[in-house]
Amino acid sequence: MATRRQADNAAPDPLALPWCRDDGPELAGADLHPDERLPLLCRGCAALREGQCRQLATIPTHEQTARCDAFQPLPGVTMGHCWLWRLTLKDGRLVWWSNLPPANQATVLRRARLRYGVALATVRPQPGWQELPAVNPRPHMGCNPTCG
């Protein structure tokens, strides 16, 4: 078993996103777009210009946002504890990872690695969600190891 000092000296997880924090609200940062109709993730994204996503060339829907891989945070934007995370497996399957209570990136990475191991390709927070995204096409519905 690794000691606390060994864990502290361990290399950072290659899937860790630099804009995720260990604590705090789902999305925080300077000058977030105030439009409540936009998905929370989009409000902190550098690709949003005048209410439209440059990637989609339209006003993004929640479903489009849930599947978006283009998120790049605006300067000062960070993410903390989220209950919904999108995992992509190396075979292309999509997993909606629900973590209650909401968890930070380090916790979700640790738990997702326990479940999916080396098959895990990406782990991305989904701030602002009230329910799971629509299942079309039907993604693999993942569950963390602590749920029944």
XYZ file of N, CA, C and O in Angstrom:
592
model
N 0.847 -1.183 0.000
C 0.000 0.000 0.000
C 0.890 1.243 0.000
O 1.861 1.317 0.733
N 0.553 2.217 -0.796
C 1.333 3.441 -0.917
C 1.161 4.296 0.334
O 0.083 4.383 0.903
N 2.241 4.917 0.739
C 2.168 5.834 1.872
C 1.637 7.170 1.391
O 1.572 7.447 0.200
N 1.275 8.030 2.324
C 0.768 9.359 1.995
C 1.827 10.152 1.210
O 1.525 10.823 0.252
N 3.101 10.050 1.627
C 4.176 10.768 0.946
C 4.324 10.274 -0.495
O 4.495 11.060 -1.417
N 4.207 8.958 -0.744
C 4.295 8.423 -2.105
C 3.141 8.937 -2.950
O 3.323 9.290 -4.110
N 1.947 8.979 -2.376
C 0.785 9.474 -3.107
C 0.961 10.943 -3.467
O 0.597 11.376 -4.560
N 1.517 11.744 -2.542
C 1.728 13.161 -2.808
C 2.757 13.387 -3.914
O 2.705 14.372 -4.630
N 3.726 12.462 -4.054
C 4.776 12.594 -5.056
C 4.427 11.917 -6.374
O 5.229 11.925 -7.305
N 3.263 11.298 -6.450
C 2.863 10.589 -7.662
C 2.702 11.568 -8.826
O 2.365 12.738 -8.643
N 2.943 11.068 -10.016
C 2.777 11.895 -11.216
C 1.305 12.277 -11.367
O 0.414 11.506 -11.007
N 1.020 13.463 -11.908
C -0.371 13.850 -12.118
C -1.056 12.913 -13.118
O -0.410 12.366 -14.007
N -2.338 12.728 -12.931
C -3.102 11.865 -13.831
C -3.112 12.489 -15.223
O -3.437 13.668 -15.370
N -2.778 11.727 -16.264
C -2.759 12.293 -17.615
C -4.138 12.740 -18.112
O -4.224 13.526 -19.049
N -5.210 12.268 -17.487
C -6.558 12.686 -17.892
C -7.045 13.909 -17.111
O -8.115 14.442 -17.404
N -6.268 14.361 -16.132
C -6.670 15.506 -15.318
C -6.689 16.778 -16.167
O -5.790 17.026 -16.958
N -7.733 17.555 -15.993
C -7.885 18.822 -16.716
C -7.351 19.946 -15.846
O -7.717 20.039 -14.670
N -6.513 20.817 -16.386
C -5.875 21.848 -15.563
C -6.837 22.878 -14.986
O -6.512 23.548 -14.015
N -8.028 22.996 -15.530
C -8.970 23.987 -15.045
C -9.965 23.427 -14.034
O -10.916 24.102 -13.643
N -9.742 22.206 -13.556
C -10.585 21.633 -12.500
C -9.903 21.825 -11.149
O -8.702 21.610 -11.014
N -10.692 22.259 -10.158
C -10.193 22.488 -8.801
C -10.633 21.360 -7.881
O -11.522 20.590 -8.204
N -10.050 21.342 -6.696
C -10.428 20.343 -5.695
C -11.684 20.729 -4.924
O -12.288 19.891 -4.276
N -12.059 21.996 -4.982
C -13.229 22.444 -4.232
C -13.933 23.566 -4.991
O -13.483 23.983 -6.038
N -15.039 23.995 -4.434
C -15.751 25.123 -5.028
C -16.955 24.714 -5.848
O -17.286 23.540 -5.975
N -17.625 25.735 -6.416
C -18.852 25.481 -7.181
C -18.559 24.800 -8.517
O -17.409 24.723 -8.958
N -19.616 24.332 -9.155
C -19.478 23.655 -10.447
C -18.668 24.468 -11.442
O -17.779 23.951 -12.103
N -19.010 25.727 -11.591
C -18.313 26.592 -12.539
C -18.144 27.963 -11.892
O -19.096 28.529 -11.378
N -16.927 28.460 -11.911
C -16.639 29.771 -11.335
C -15.626 30.477 -12.221
O -14.856 29.838 -12.924
N -15.650 31.789 -12.187
C -14.653 32.523 -12.944
C -15.105 33.917 -13.294
O -16.275 34.272 -13.175
N -14.164 34.685 -13.766
C -14.422 36.077 -14.087
C -15.244 36.218 -15.353
O -15.062 35.483 -16.311
N -16.160 37.163 -15.339
C -16.915 37.572 -16.528
C -17.664 36.436 -17.225
O -17.674 36.346 -18.455
N -18.292 35.548 -16.471
C -19.105 34.507 -17.091
C -20.282 35.153 -17.805
O -20.875 36.114 -17.327
N -20.624 34.626 -18.955
C -21.743 35.144 -19.742
C -23.017 35.071 -18.892
O -23.339 34.035 -18.334
N -23.767 36.156 -18.766
C -24.920 36.186 -17.868
C -26.197 35.552 -18.432
O -27.179 35.447 -17.725
N -26.228 35.136 -19.686
C -27.450 34.623 -20.306
C -27.846 33.281 -19.693
O -27.220 32.255 -19.936
N -28.908 33.288 -18.878
C -29.366 32.085 -18.183
C -29.898 31.010 -19.134
O -30.026 29.866 -18.752
N -30.212 31.372 -20.382
C -30.719 30.371 -21.332
C -29.614 29.468 -21.845
O -29.873 28.375 -22.314
N -28.375 29.952 -21.789
C -27.249 29.154 -22.269
C -26.875 28.096 -21.246
O -26.930 28.343 -20.035
N -26.477 26.900 -21.696
C -25.978 25.898 -20.753
C -24.808 26.460 -19.954
O -24.004 27.244 -20.471
N -24.708 26.081 -18.695
C -23.687 26.618 -17.810
C -22.281 26.416 -18.377
O -21.451 27.323 -18.334
N -22.005 25.255 -18.931
C -20.681 24.987 -19.494
C -20.344 26.000 -20.590
O -19.231 26.526 -20.641
N -21.301 26.319 -21.442
C -21.073 27.268 -22.541
C -20.767 28.665 -22.035
O -19.995 29.398 -22.647
N -21.360 29.048 -20.915
C -21.149 30.393 -20.383
C -19.701 30.640 -19.990
O -19.265 31.776 -19.944
N -18.947 29.576 -19.721
C -17.546 29.724 -19.362
C -16.592 29.343 -20.471
O -15.388 29.221 -20.256
N -17.092 29.172 -21.688
C -16.278 28.668 -22.803
C -15.768 29.795 -23.698
O -16.500 30.717 -24.052
N -14.530 29.670 -24.121
C -13.912 30.661 -25.000
C -14.510 30.647 -26.406
O -14.372 31.618 -27.147
N -15.181 29.564 -26.792
C -15.763 29.468 -28.136
C -17.092 30.209 -28.257
O -17.629 30.344 -29.347
N -17.630 30.698 -27.145
C -18.907 31.405 -27.174
C -18.677 32.868 -27.526
O -17.918 33.571 -26.867
N -19.313 33.313 -28.575
C -19.218 34.707 -29.008
C -20.613 35.215 -29.327
O -21.313 34.621 -30.144
N -21.011 36.276 -28.653
C -22.310 36.902 -28.880
C -23.453 35.895 -28.793
O -24.384 35.893 -29.595
N -23.372 34.987 -27.819
C -24.436 34.018 -27.570
C -24.433 32.809 -28.476
O -25.292 31.957 -28.362
N -23.490 32.736 -29.414
C -23.415 31.591 -30.310
C -22.086 30.871 -30.139
O -21.061 31.490 -29.876
N -22.121 29.576 -30.362
C -20.914 28.760 -30.292
C -20.224 28.781 -31.653
O -20.855 28.523 -32.676
N -18.940 29.133 -31.655
C -18.198 29.148 -32.927
C -18.039 27.742 -33.493
O -17.954 27.577 -34.707
N -18.008 26.726 -32.645
C -17.896 25.341 -33.117
C -19.162 24.909 -33.859
O -19.102 24.255 -34.880
N -20.319 25.252 -33.286
C -21.604 24.822 -33.848
C -22.213 25.846 -34.794
O -23.134 25.530 -35.529
N -21.754 27.081 -34.723
C -22.303 28.197 -35.503
C -23.782 28.409 -35.193
O -24.569 28.762 -36.059
N -24.163 28.180 -33.947
C -25.532 28.369 -33.511
C -25.557 28.554 -32.002
O -24.532 28.426 -31.337
N -26.741 28.811 -31.458
C -26.915 28.844 -30.007
C -26.941 27.389 -29.540
O -27.779 26.607 -30.003
N -26.043 26.981 -28.652
C -25.966 25.575 -28.263
C -27.135 25.135 -27.392
O -27.624 25.896 -26.559
N -27.569 23.902 -27.603
C -28.585 23.295 -26.746
C -27.861 22.538 -25.630
O -26.657 22.290 -25.710
N -28.618 22.147 -24.623
C -28.020 21.363 -23.533
C -27.491 20.031 -24.055
O -26.431 19.574 -23.635
N -28.208 19.416 -24.961
C -27.766 18.117 -25.504
C -26.468 18.264 -26.296
O -25.568 17.435 -26.190
N -26.363 19.312 -27.101
C -25.120 19.538 -27.854
C -23.965 19.800 -26.894
O -22.853 19.324 -27.099
N -24.239 20.565 -25.861
C -23.213 20.887 -24.880
C -22.724 19.631 -24.159
O -21.527 19.482 -23.917
N -23.618 18.726 -23.841
C -23.239 17.505 -23.127
C -22.247 16.662 -23.923
O -21.405 15.981 -23.354
N -22.320 16.723 -25.220
C -21.454 15.909 -26.075
C -20.273 16.687 -26.658
O -19.490 16.152 -27.424
N -20.119 17.939 -26.271
C -19.085 18.807 -26.829
C -17.703 18.485 -26.256
O -17.537 18.397 -25.041
N -16.737 18.325 -27.138
C -15.349 18.107 -26.728
C -14.503 19.355 -26.924
O -13.295 19.329 -26.701
N -15.096 20.446 -27.355
C -14.340 21.639 -27.718
C -14.215 22.650 -26.583
O -13.625 23.696 -26.770
N -14.764 22.362 -25.399
C -14.734 23.342 -24.310
C -13.305 23.747 -23.981
O -12.437 22.916 -23.733
N -13.084 25.045 -24.008
C -11.838 25.654 -23.542
C -12.245 26.804 -22.639
O -12.952 27.708 -23.080
N -11.830 26.774 -21.376
C -12.309 27.790 -20.439
C -11.803 29.192 -20.759
O -10.684 29.368 -21.241
N -12.661 30.156 -20.504
C -12.252 31.553 -20.558
C -11.188 31.782 -19.482
O -11.128 31.023 -18.508
N -10.365 32.807 -19.621
C -9.370 33.085 -18.577
C -10.043 33.241 -17.211
O -11.042 33.946 -17.077
N -9.540 32.541 -16.227
C -10.071 32.606 -14.871
C -11.200 31.642 -14.579
O -11.626 31.519 -13.440
N -11.716 30.929 -15.576
C -12.823 29.999 -15.360
C -12.274 28.663 -14.868
O -11.317 28.121 -15.422
N -12.884 28.156 -13.799
C -12.500 26.857 -13.230
C -13.757 26.067 -12.889
O -14.850 26.616 -12.816
N -13.565 24.764 -12.674
C -14.669 23.892 -12.265
C -14.306 23.187 -10.977
O -13.151 22.822 -10.762
N -15.310 23.000 -10.132
C -15.124 22.340 -8.850
C -15.900 21.044 -8.782
O -15.743 20.166 -9.620
N -16.798 20.957 -7.822
C -17.580 19.743 -7.597
C -18.772 19.689 -8.552
O -19.563 20.620 -8.606
N -18.904 18.603 -9.298
C -20.048 18.362 -10.187
C -20.642 16.998 -9.859
O -19.920 16.085 -9.454
N -21.930 16.833 -10.068
C -22.541 15.522 -9.868
C -22.549 14.705 -11.156
O -22.609 13.487 -11.127
N -22.477 15.374 -12.314
C -22.519 14.665 -13.591
C -21.200 14.861 -14.329
O -20.718 15.978 -14.476
N -20.650 13.745 -14.790
C -19.391 13.740 -15.536
C -19.579 12.882 -16.770
O -20.287 11.880 -16.743
N -18.949 13.294 -17.873
C -19.006 12.514 -19.111
C -17.676 11.795 -19.282
O -16.631 12.411 -19.373
N -17.755 10.474 -19.341
C -16.575 9.652 -19.557
C -16.644 9.097 -20.969
O -17.727 8.721 -21.442
N -15.521 9.066 -21.646
C -15.423 8.414 -22.947
C -14.436 7.271 -22.790
O -13.358 7.444 -22.223
N -14.842 6.107 -23.276
C -13.961 4.948 -23.231
C -13.210 4.842 -24.544
O -13.636 5.381 -25.565
N -12.088 4.149 -24.526
C -11.247 4.064 -25.717
C -11.945 3.403 -26.898
O -11.575 3.643 -28.039
N -12.982 2.595 -26.633
C -13.721 1.983 -27.739
C -14.826 2.901 -28.274
O -15.622 2.501 -29.114
N -14.881 4.147 -27.764
C -15.846 5.124 -28.252
C -17.130 5.207 -27.447
O -17.949 6.097 -27.674
N -17.350 4.287 -26.512
C -18.574 4.352 -25.709
C -18.569 5.584 -24.811
O -17.535 6.019 -24.335
N -19.763 6.117 -24.598
C -19.982 7.285 -23.760
C -20.648 6.825 -22.468
O -21.597 6.039 -22.500
N -20.149 7.317 -21.338
C -20.681 6.949 -20.027
C -21.073 8.215 -19.295
O -20.259 9.134 -19.171
N -22.324 8.284 -18.834
C -22.749 9.390 -17.965
C -22.502 8.928 -16.541
O -23.167 8.028 -16.049
N -21.529 9.545 -15.885
C -21.108 9.156 -14.542
C -21.760 10.078 -13.527
O -21.495 11.272 -13.494
N -22.626 9.510 -12.709
C -23.308 10.275 -11.672
C -22.582 10.069 -10.356
O -22.358 8.930 -9.943
N -22.203 11.134 -9.713
C -21.489 11.048 -8.450
C -22.214 11.895 -7.417
O -22.215 13.116 -7.504
N -22.879 11.239 -6.481
C -23.595 11.946 -5.420
C -23.036 11.525 -4.077
O -22.940 10.334 -3.814
N -22.643 12.454 -3.245
C -22.706 13.895 -3.454
C -21.743 14.322 -4.559
O -20.841 13.562 -4.927
N -21.920 15.527 -5.077
C -21.020 16.008 -6.129
C -19.558 15.872 -5.709
O -19.223 16.032 -4.535
N -18.720 15.569 -6.688
C -17.312 15.296 -6.388
C -16.391 16.119 -7.276
O -16.786 16.600 -8.334
N -15.138 16.217 -6.842
C -14.137 16.912 -7.640
C -13.512 15.941 -8.649
O -13.769 14.739 -8.624
N -12.686 16.480 -9.523
C -12.073 15.695 -10.586
C -11.232 14.529 -10.049
O -11.316 13.420 -10.565
N -10.430 14.768 -9.015
C -9.554 13.716 -8.485
C -10.365 12.515 -7.999
O -10.004 11.357 -8.263
N -11.471 12.771 -7.325
C -12.330 11.687 -6.825
C -12.951 10.916 -7.981
O -12.955 9.680 -7.991
N -13.467 11.641 -8.974
C -14.108 10.978 -10.117
C -13.076 10.168 -10.913
O -13.349 9.034 -11.305
N -11.899 10.722 -11.127
C -10.851 9.977 -11.844
C -10.502 8.689 -11.113
O -10.395 7.620 -11.723
N -10.330 8.778 -9.802
C -9.986 7.585 -9.020
C -11.081 6.519 -9.127
O -10.806 5.355 -9.405
N -12.326 6.927 -8.971
C -13.437 5.970 -9.011
C -13.657 5.418 -10.421
O -13.942 4.230 -10.590
N -13.540 6.276 -11.421
C -13.731 5.814 -12.805
C -12.620 4.848 -13.211
O -12.869 3.865 -13.924
N -11.403 5.083 -12.749
C -10.302 4.163 -13.051
C -10.510 2.812 -12.385
O -10.142 1.785 -12.938
N -11.108 2.820 -11.188
C -11.423 1.549 -10.531
C -12.409 0.733 -11.368
O -12.313 -0.480 -11.444
N -13.352 1.418 -11.981
C -14.395 0.736 -12.767
C -13.941 0.394 -14.184
O -14.195 -0.688 -14.681
N -13.259 1.318 -14.870
C -12.946 1.142 -16.286
C -11.473 0.917 -16.595
O -11.133 0.563 -17.727
N -10.591 1.156 -15.641
C -9.162 0.896 -15.833
C -8.578 1.623 -17.027
O -8.856 2.795 -17.267
N -7.782 0.897 -17.811
C -7.090 1.497 -18.952
C -8.037 1.817 -20.110
O -7.639 2.484 -21.066
N -9.282 1.378 -20.047
C -10.255 1.670 -21.110
C -10.715 3.126 -21.071
O -11.298 3.623 -22.033
N -10.420 3.834 -19.986
C -10.850 5.219 -19.822
C -10.033 6.146 -20.725
O -8.811 6.141 -20.691
N -10.723 6.932 -21.562
C -10.042 7.845 -22.495
C -10.151 9.306 -22.059
O -9.173 10.044 -22.115
N -11.338 9.757 -21.643
C -11.525 11.138 -21.184
C -12.506 11.171 -20.021
O -13.392 10.320 -19.907
N -12.351 12.194 -19.189
C -13.251 12.452 -18.064
C -13.499 13.956 -18.050
O -12.572 14.737 -17.860
N -14.757 14.358 -18.308
C -15.070 15.788 -18.417
C -16.273 16.139 -17.529
O -17.306 15.480 -17.603
N -16.142 17.194 -16.719
C -17.264 17.613 -15.879
C -18.394 18.198 -16.710
O -18.170 18.767 -17.777
N -19.609 18.047 -16.208
C -20.801 18.580 -16.870
C -21.554 19.467 -15.877
O -22.517 19.038 -15.258
N -21.119 20.712 -15.698
C -21.771 21.586 -14.716
C -23.161 22.036 -15.170
O -23.435 22.156 -16.352
N -24.023 22.269 -14.189
C -25.322 22.867 -14.464
C -26.426 21.904 -14.856
O -27.529 22.344 -15.151
N -26.198 20.619 -14.835
C -27.231 19.671 -15.254
C -28.210 19.385 -14.125
O -27.835 19.232 -12.982
N -29.485 19.301 -14.490
C -30.544 18.955 -13.548
C -30.936 17.489 -13.662
O -31.504 16.923 -12.748
N -30.651 16.885 -14.814
C -30.981 15.473 -15.067
C -30.012 14.942 -16.095
O -29.248 15.697 -16.702
N -30.029 13.629 -16.307
C -29.147 13.028 -17.303
C -29.522 13.495 -18.695
O -30.704 13.665 -18.999
N -28.549 13.684 -19.576
C -28.854 14.035 -20.969
C -29.662 12.928 -21.646
O -29.679 11.782 -21.190
N -30.315 13.279 -22.736
C -31.105 12.297 -23.483
C -30.215 11.155 -23.934
O -29.030 11.316 -24.166
N -30.826 10.020 -24.078
C -30.073 8.826 -24.438
C -30.340 8.506 -25.907
O -31.075 7.591 -26.236
N -29.740 9.306 -26.809
C -29.895 9.069 -28.237
C -28.671 9.629 -28.962
O -28.518 10.836 -29.025
N -27.770 8.844 -29.480
C -27.771 7.395 -29.368
C -27.516 6.969 -27.937
O -26.896 7.692 -27.178
N -27.981 5.804 -27.627
C -27.926 5.330 -26.255
C -26.494 5.100 -25.784
O -25.836 4.176 -26.206
N -26.012 5.966 -24.861
C -24.687 5.743 -24.298
C -24.742 4.646 -23.241
O -25.814 4.331 -22.732
N -23.624 4.089 -22.894
C -23.525 3.136 -21.805
C -23.764 3.915 -20.519
O -23.085 4.899 -20.260
N -24.745 3.529 -19.741
C -25.054 4.249 -18.515
C -24.172 3.725 -17.384
O -24.416 2.667 -16.836
N -23.130 4.444 -17.080
C -22.172 4.037 -16.049
C -22.684 4.369 -14.669
O -23.551 5.192 -14.478
N -22.114 3.708 -13.717
C -22.471 3.918 -12.330
C -21.186 3.841 -11.538
O -20.338 2.999 -11.812
N -21.033 4.715 -10.565
C -19.801 4.638 -9.803
C -19.823 3.434 -8.874
O -20.881 2.882 -8.595
N -18.662 2.977 -8.396
C -18.586 1.749 -7.621
C -19.311 1.825 -6.286
O -19.520 0.798 -5.657
N -19.703 3.007 -5.821
C -20.357 3.110 -4.534
C -21.868 2.983 -4.615
O -22.538 2.926 -3.601
N -22.437 2.966 -5.823
C -23.890 2.837 -5.912
C -24.270 1.371 -6.036
O -23.482 0.534 -6.433
N -25.514 1.056 -5.680
C -25.943 -0.327 -5.596
C -26.124 -1.055 -6.844
O -26.201 -0.904 -7.923
